[in-house]
Amino acid sequence: MNKRYLQKFAKHLKKLRKAKGIVQDDFTNLKGISRSTISMVEIGKTDITLTKLKIIADKLEVHPKDLLDFD
């Protein structure tokens, strides 16, 4: 696991989520992902699967590749 990469992803995800006006609790009722998972991802403590990446992208109404478009 590349900590630096996870931290960059975490920061980008949080920025996108906040820009969309979505709070972590909005992920509570989604199948396959929980609020605690989002929290752990946004602090760079856990990695996610492609399936979860797609669930997050759908909730944020962005293309999955947009979640990975960060430096």
N, CA, C and O of each residue as an XYZ file, in Angstrom:
284
protein
N       0.856     -1.182      0.000
C       0.000      0.000      0.000
C       0.895      1.237      0.000
O       1.812      1.352      0.813
N       0.624      2.139     -0.902
C       1.374      3.374     -1.024
C       0.661      4.478     -0.237
O      -0.343      5.029     -0.688
N       1.196      4.789      0.944
C       0.561      5.771      1.841
C       0.402      7.135      1.180
O      -0.635      7.785      1.322
N       1.415      7.558      0.470
C       1.374      8.886     -0.153
C       0.238      8.960     -1.179
O      -0.494      9.948     -1.237
N       0.105      7.918     -1.972
C      -0.962      7.862     -2.978
C      -2.331      7.866     -2.297
O      -3.237      8.580     -2.729
N      -2.484      7.072     -1.237
C      -3.755      7.034     -0.508
C      -4.097      8.400      0.081
O      -5.257      8.811      0.061
N      -3.100      9.101      0.601
C      -3.337     10.426      1.174
C      -3.796     11.415      0.111
O      -4.691     12.223      0.359
N      -3.190     11.356     -1.068
C      -3.598     12.247     -2.161
C      -5.026     11.937     -2.612
O      -5.833     12.840     -2.835
N      -5.320     10.640     -2.740
C      -6.672     10.246     -3.109
C      -7.669     10.707     -2.057
O      -8.740     11.219     -2.385
N      -7.311     10.524     -0.792
C      -8.185     10.901      0.323
C      -8.530     12.395      0.268
O      -9.692     12.781      0.404
N      -7.527     13.205      0.072
C      -7.727     14.656      0.011
C      -8.621     15.034     -1.180
O      -9.506     15.882     -1.061
N      -8.376     14.396     -2.315
C      -9.161     14.672     -3.524
C     -10.620     14.250     -3.343
O     -11.532     14.993     -3.706
N     -10.839     13.068     -2.787
C     -12.200     12.578     -2.562
C     -12.966     13.511     -1.627
O     -14.115     13.861     -1.895
N     -12.340     13.902     -0.558
C     -12.993     14.791      0.409
C     -13.355     16.134     -0.244
O     -14.433     16.680     -0.009
N     -12.449     16.644     -1.053
C     -12.689     17.918     -1.747
C     -13.888     17.792     -2.694
O     -14.759     18.661     -2.717
N     -13.928     16.700     -3.477
C     -15.054     16.483     -4.393
C     -16.376     16.340     -3.636
O     -17.394     16.915     -4.021
N     -16.335     15.563     -2.556
C     -17.556     15.338     -1.769
C     -18.090     16.650     -1.217
O     -19.286     16.926     -1.311
N     -17.216     17.452     -0.648
C     -17.644     18.728     -0.067
C     -18.142     19.685     -1.146
O     -19.104     20.421     -0.925
N     -17.500     19.681     -2.303
C     -17.924     20.557     -3.404
C     -19.333     20.205     -3.879
O     -20.065     21.068     -4.363
N     -19.704     18.939     -3.738
C     -21.041     18.487     -4.130
C     -22.064     18.677     -3.009
O     -23.250     18.407     -3.198
N     -21.609     19.139     -1.845
C     -22.520     19.347     -0.723
C     -22.994     18.052     -0.091
O     -24.078     17.994      0.489
N     -22.182     17.019     -0.206
C     -22.538     15.710      0.342
C     -21.753     15.475      1.624
O     -20.549     15.728      1.684
N     -22.440     14.993      2.640
C     -21.783     14.663      3.907
C     -21.572     13.157      3.982
O     -22.233     12.391      3.281
N     -20.652     12.745      4.832
C     -20.349     11.316      4.958
C     -21.583     10.496      5.300
O     -21.718      9.365      4.835
N     -22.469     11.036      6.088
C     -23.687     10.307      6.461
C     -24.572      9.994      5.263
O     -25.399      9.085      5.335
N     -24.420     10.724      4.166
C     -25.204     10.449      2.965
C     -24.851      9.097      2.343
O     -25.582      8.603      1.484
N     -23.748      8.501      2.767
C     -23.339      7.194      2.256
C     -23.924      6.052      3.090
O     -23.747      4.884      2.744
N     -24.610      6.374      4.170
C     -25.097      5.383      5.124
C     -25.954      4.293      4.489
O     -25.774      3.120      4.814
N     -26.858      4.631      3.616
C     -27.795      3.649      3.078
C     -27.386      3.043      1.742
O     -28.181      2.345      1.112
N     -26.166      3.300      1.304
C     -25.727      2.737      0.030
C     -25.291      1.288      0.217
O     -24.584      0.963      1.171
N     -25.704      0.447     -0.674
C     -25.319     -0.960     -0.622
C     -23.831     -1.096     -0.960
O     -23.374     -0.592     -1.986
N     -23.098     -1.766     -0.110
C     -21.691     -2.048     -0.380
C     -20.705     -1.054      0.182
O     -19.495     -1.247      0.063
N     -21.199      0.007      0.793
C     -20.295      1.005      1.366
C     -20.968      1.656      2.568
O     -22.188      1.819      2.591
N     -20.189      2.020      3.541
C     -20.751      2.619      4.750
C     -20.106      3.967      5.030
O     -19.090      4.325      4.433
N     -20.703      4.693      5.932
C     -20.156      5.970      6.343
C     -18.759      5.784      6.918
O     -17.868      6.590      6.654
N     -18.562      4.729      7.701
C     -17.242      4.498      8.305
C     -16.191      4.183      7.235
O     -15.024      4.546      7.380
N     -16.610      3.511      6.169
C     -15.681      3.244      5.073
C     -15.242      4.548      4.425
O     -14.055      4.759      4.178
N     -16.201      5.420      4.152
C     -15.873      6.731      3.563
C     -14.925      7.494      4.471
O     -13.952      8.087      4.005
N     -15.205      7.477      5.749
C     -14.352      8.159      6.717
C     -12.917      7.626      6.665
O     -11.961      8.400      6.626
N     -12.779      6.310      6.664
C     -11.450      5.697      6.643
C     -10.715      6.001      5.328
O      -9.501      6.202      5.329
N     -11.438      6.032      4.232
C     -10.834      6.353      2.940
C     -10.381      7.815      2.935
O      -9.291      8.127      2.456
N     -11.217      8.705      3.466
C     -10.907     10.137      3.442
C      -9.763     10.526      4.377
O      -9.228     11.629      4.264
N      -9.390      9.663      5.273
C      -8.214      9.955      6.102
C      -7.018      9.103      5.672
O      -5.966      9.122      6.312
N      -7.195      8.357      4.583
C      -6.099      7.582      4.025
C      -5.731      6.347      4.820
O      -4.602      5.865      4.731
N      -6.668      5.831      5.594
C      -6.405      4.665      6.434
C      -6.777      3.341      5.790
O      -6.411      2.282      6.298
N      -7.502      3.387      4.677
C      -7.902      2.152      4.017
C      -7.950      2.346      2.510
O      -8.141      3.455      2.009
N      -7.777      1.274      1.826
C      -7.868      1.246      0.371
C      -9.264      0.751      0.004
O      -9.953      0.170      0.843
N      -9.684      0.973     -1.224
C     -11.008      0.510     -1.635
C     -10.913     -0.300     -2.917
O      -9.921     -0.240     -3.643
N     -11.959     -1.049     -3.173
C     -12.049     -1.842     -4.395
C     -12.619     -0.988     -5.523
O     -13.140      0.104     -5.292
N     -12.512     -1.496     -6.728
C     -13.110     -0.801     -7.873
C     -14.621     -0.712     -7.740
O     -15.229      0.272     -8.162
N     -15.219     -1.724     -7.162
C     -16.675     -1.704     -6.952
C     -17.061     -0.546     -6.047
O     -18.023      0.169     -6.327
N     -16.323     -0.358     -4.970
C     -16.617      0.751     -4.053
C     -16.306      2.092     -4.696
O     -17.004      3.076     -4.451
N     -15.271      2.137     -5.511
C     -14.951      3.362     -6.235
C     -16.126      3.772     -7.119
O     -16.465      4.952     -7.204
N     -16.742      2.795     -7.775
C     -17.906      3.065     -8.642
C     -19.101      3.544     -7.824
O     -19.815      4.449     -8.255
N     -19.330      2.957     -6.661
C     -20.436      3.379     -5.787
C     -20.231      4.829     -5.361
O     -21.167      5.629     -5.383
N     -19.012      5.159     -4.977
C     -18.700      6.529     -4.559
C     -18.893      7.495     -5.729
O     -19.494      8.557     -5.568
N     -18.390      7.130     -6.889
C     -18.531      7.991     -8.075
C     -19.998      8.233     -8.404
O     -20.393      9.357     -8.714
N     -20.800      7.184     -8.336
C     -22.230      7.332     -8.607
C     -22.887      8.286     -7.612
O     -23.697      9.131     -7.996
N     -22.541      8.152     -6.351
C     -23.121      9.027     -5.319
C     -22.719     10.485     -5.558
O     -23.520     11.400     -5.366
N     -21.471     10.687     -5.977
C     -20.980     12.046     -6.218
C     -21.371     12.564     -7.605
O     -21.117     13.720     -7.945
N     -21.993     11.687     -8.397
C     -22.396     12.021     -9.763
C     -21.212     12.480    -10.610
O     -21.273     13.497    -11.301
N     -20.129     11.696    -10.537
C     -18.947     11.932    -11.357
C     -18.559     10.605    -12.007
O     -19.004      9.541    -11.578
N     -17.744     10.677    -13.024
C     -17.215      9.470    -13.660
C     -16.126      8.896    -12.739
O     -15.374      9.667    -12.142
N     -16.026      7.586    -12.609
C     -15.007      7.005    -11.736
C     -13.591      7.530    -12.004
O     -12.797      7.686    -11.076
N     -13.279      7.802    -13.276
C     -11.927      8.307    -13.574
C     -11.684      9.678    -12.934
O     -10.539     10.037    -12.663
N     -12.765     10.452    -12.690
C     -12.616     11.752    -12.045
C     -12.118     11.614    -10.611
O     -11.454     12.510    -10.090
N     -12.438     10.496     -9.981
C     -11.949     10.264     -8.624
C     -10.457     10.006     -8.600
O      -9.795     10.230     -7.587
N      -9.930      9.534     -9.718
C      -8.510      9.205     -9.793
C      -7.686     10.300    -10.471
O      -6.482     10.142    -10.674
N      -8.330     11.391    -10.812
C      -7.646     12.495    -11.492
C      -7.130     13.512    -10.478
O      -7.733     14.561    -10.253
N      -6.013     13.172     -9.885
C      -5.379     14.060     -8.900
C      -3.870     13.933     -9.035
O      -3.368     12.964     -9.604
N      -3.155     14.914     -8.510
C      -1.676     14.863     -8.531
C      -1.167     14.535     -7.171
O       0.044     14.444     -6.971
